[in-house]
């Protein structure tokens, strides 16, 4: 039996130490320690209404401070503290705790400062505690609260957990089921999204801005930011902060942010490194809500800088503020209602619907310049710098809800929390395209790999998998990013891959057709109705095939009518218009007007769903095409136009397909597997399981491994072969060994004499390679089918990657393996199989029977679930996996599993 679950997990996996509140401010979040006893006693003395422990009446859960200060064993008990302020003035404003009462259940209790009870602290504590409890096998939370504690009852009612409420004489008892549900995911994500949006608003839509570090010199960074804000005509006061002058360029200056007129939502800090912390303290005392720290010399400068950055970030969070940076270019909002250039970029982009974040300030300057040159307007731009607080994940949630943003672009150098990024991108991508450039594709050197799966993982494998599963449009360069952005910000998404090409010259038309086919578009044969419509106004020597070549004499009228005809054709999903001036006297302006008019006429006639792109070869970069409010993207050559349309079509297919479901299996003894792997990883960190241990894991997860027996003598081997059934295979039992590489396999042994000889040969082969063996494994020969492989490798950043491809001894040489990040949805499983060469064989190649697709999907889903649930599994190889004919199932012939604690949970 199996059941579908949501592909998402609750959003309460924010960076350690940070909790976003309902008003957009920040609080600290951390496990308790022995040093918190005094602060906890002070806090609890002020709390008049708390939930009470349910089962153990001898202990009041929120009065036993010694127990609350011991979170050393989170499998048994955990207390999380919510704090405000900066040490030594840090103070507790909320506490949540659970204590395990049996294998499946824990009691919970909460207390929140009265002044913050409407800020969602208890809700966030409940979510964080539930995630940790679930990791340790706790399935139910139990709580009791007074019937008149409306706030706490609302928390339990709205949290999204399946609940059972029982009124009683001493209060209301609540049981919460911790298993994932759609309601729980939605509740957690809705809450997190709302809080994140509230926290970003003061950064990108502030009422007033203070620039700290403005000098009289026009060349200083602070002064350049101040001048940029004024030049952009920011719709609010801009306060220069300096002790060196009473005014800057006629604007009153102030010696501190506290001295400036309130309220100041955003402070841009451009002071020397050694003054940055003092300015942060001052901004907090002035009630500033968001910071942009331009100042460099932090984590990018080395270990000491990292330490200072961590302290700065802790202070910002302790004060409840948000921060971009440090070491960044700044932020912009081109919305005419805001018009804010809080950066030292010399370029302020025209308003538009593209939002962008960049990990690099230098690349950010290039982005802003290129976007302006390419006529791609922006809504907002954020240079993230060292990303110590606000990250791409925060901005994705803000832009998801921003009415002024329709497309999101990212320049990424690394991932802070890629699994959270993937979950957010899957959700956001359903409504807004995300285009990303990821640098750092190459990897200097290589790591030792103990399994086929690990050996096949390239530097960029995980990123490719993440982007593919999340629907992110990957651009290889910044220039291509704008090629794609110009298409998807201004044009409808293609309904399919059929493209029509319109040209006035044969050579560019052929280049365009080749480029479209290479990119995955279909240069469709136009239907007779469309061809007849074109013949009515084109010259007799024009070609009405595809490309439609109107020949060099085509003028404005032909362009206008052909564009209108092709956009309205039912057999066309996208249109690529080429124009090549054929002589120096050509009137380019009239042609450009006719292209615009053709698009406008088609739109007016109802052809609103077909995108159009133009390649104006040798035309000036300043050229611009507009059909009313619609901008038509222009490309210098057909190739980038074709690639942009193809990537838009691929994204449209991803978005149109239904969201996948993650499958969970109720016939799996996951607790037994977890306990065994944890025990072995603790005792033998980074070790390969024995054959017997590996089989225990596979059997517990109902993974169909071929029957086997371990023999320690030729006589035992022949006895087991008779029991299992001839013919048999014999293999050395040596944990972690590549058996075929050392001559450790003998196949199709049909007699006792054959097996005895094979036994002696295998023992000798192991000895020759210095391998210790537990004996010889005897297996019946697997039935015929398609040889595939399934694997897992745990990436330190991305978590488990699941691999699938053609199997056998040549798997690494063939290289036919694809990867996806666990947990796989049913859609991911299908995509993984379909993009392997194995799919051709499994479909029934040259008369061979089709493979058992449902059994293969089930096996992949189980492996994904196992890998995601047991982080101690570092590597796993199932190779070969024989996929039988339809109805015959799959058989795992050989398996290897490596476990360890080197990957944090």
Tab-separated table of N, CA, C and O in Angstrom, residues 2 74 161 267 321 357 374 457 598 687 748 779 855 883:
chain	number	residue	atom	x	y	z
A	2	UNK	N	0.395	2.275	-0.654
A	2	UNK	CA	1.122	3.530	-0.639
A	2	UNK	C	0.127	4.662	-0.736
A	2	UNK	O	-1.004	4.490	-1.183
A	74	UNK	N	17.623	15.682	21.875
A	74	UNK	CA	16.350	16.093	21.261
A	74	UNK	C	15.448	14.930	20.880
A	74	UNK	O	14.282	15.150	20.562
A	161	UNK	N	-2.265	20.827	11.396
A	161	UNK	CA	-2.126	19.436	11.814
A	161	UNK	C	-3.523	18.828	11.991
A	161	UNK	O	-4.456	19.515	12.436
A	267	UNK	N	17.875	52.113	6.257
A	267	UNK	CA	19.162	52.792	6.390
A	267	UNK	C	20.175	52.094	5.501
A	267	UNK	O	20.313	50.869	5.549
A	321	UNK	N	15.616	43.489	13.106
A	321	UNK	CA	15.693	44.103	11.780
A	321	UNK	C	16.019	43.063	10.711
A	321	UNK	O	16.375	41.933	11.004
A	357	UNK	N	17.744	39.420	-8.546
A	357	UNK	CA	18.693	39.401	-7.439
A	357	UNK	C	20.020	38.901	-7.961
A	357	UNK	O	20.070	37.996	-8.798
A	374	UNK	N	18.983	46.373	-23.493
A	374	UNK	CA	18.118	45.407	-24.175
A	374	UNK	C	16.629	45.766	-24.045
A	374	UNK	O	15.773	44.979	-24.422
A	457	UNK	N	28.610	11.514	-10.522
A	457	UNK	CA	28.107	12.838	-10.154
A	457	UNK	C	29.119	13.897	-10.572
A	457	UNK	O	30.247	13.911	-10.087
A	598	UNK	N	1.515	44.452	-37.938
A	598	UNK	CA	1.057	43.082	-38.127
A	598	UNK	C	0.718	42.414	-36.806
A	598	UNK	O	-0.294	41.708	-36.686
A	687	UNK	N	31.077	3.572	6.703
A	687	UNK	CA	31.368	2.176	6.370
A	687	UNK	C	30.325	1.614	5.425
A	687	UNK	O	29.189	2.085	5.365
A	748	UNK	N	25.823	-18.324	-14.010
A	748	UNK	CA	25.230	-19.463	-14.723
A	748	UNK	C	25.924	-20.781	-14.393
A	748	UNK	O	26.285	-21.572	-15.264
A	779	UNK	N	23.262	-17.039	-5.316
A	779	UNK	CA	21.958	-16.516	-5.756
A	779	UNK	C	21.466	-17.318	-6.947
A	779	UNK	O	22.269	-17.734	-7.791
A	855	UNK	N	6.167	-1.287	-11.949
A	855	UNK	CA	7.069	-1.841	-10.941
A	855	UNK	C	8.330	-0.998	-10.821
A	855	UNK	O	8.853	-0.788	-9.722
A	883	UNK	N	14.672	-5.214	-15.046
A	883	UNK	CA	13.264	-4.859	-15.247
A	883	UNK	C	12.658	-5.905	-16.162
A	883	UNK	O	13.027	-6.017	-17.350
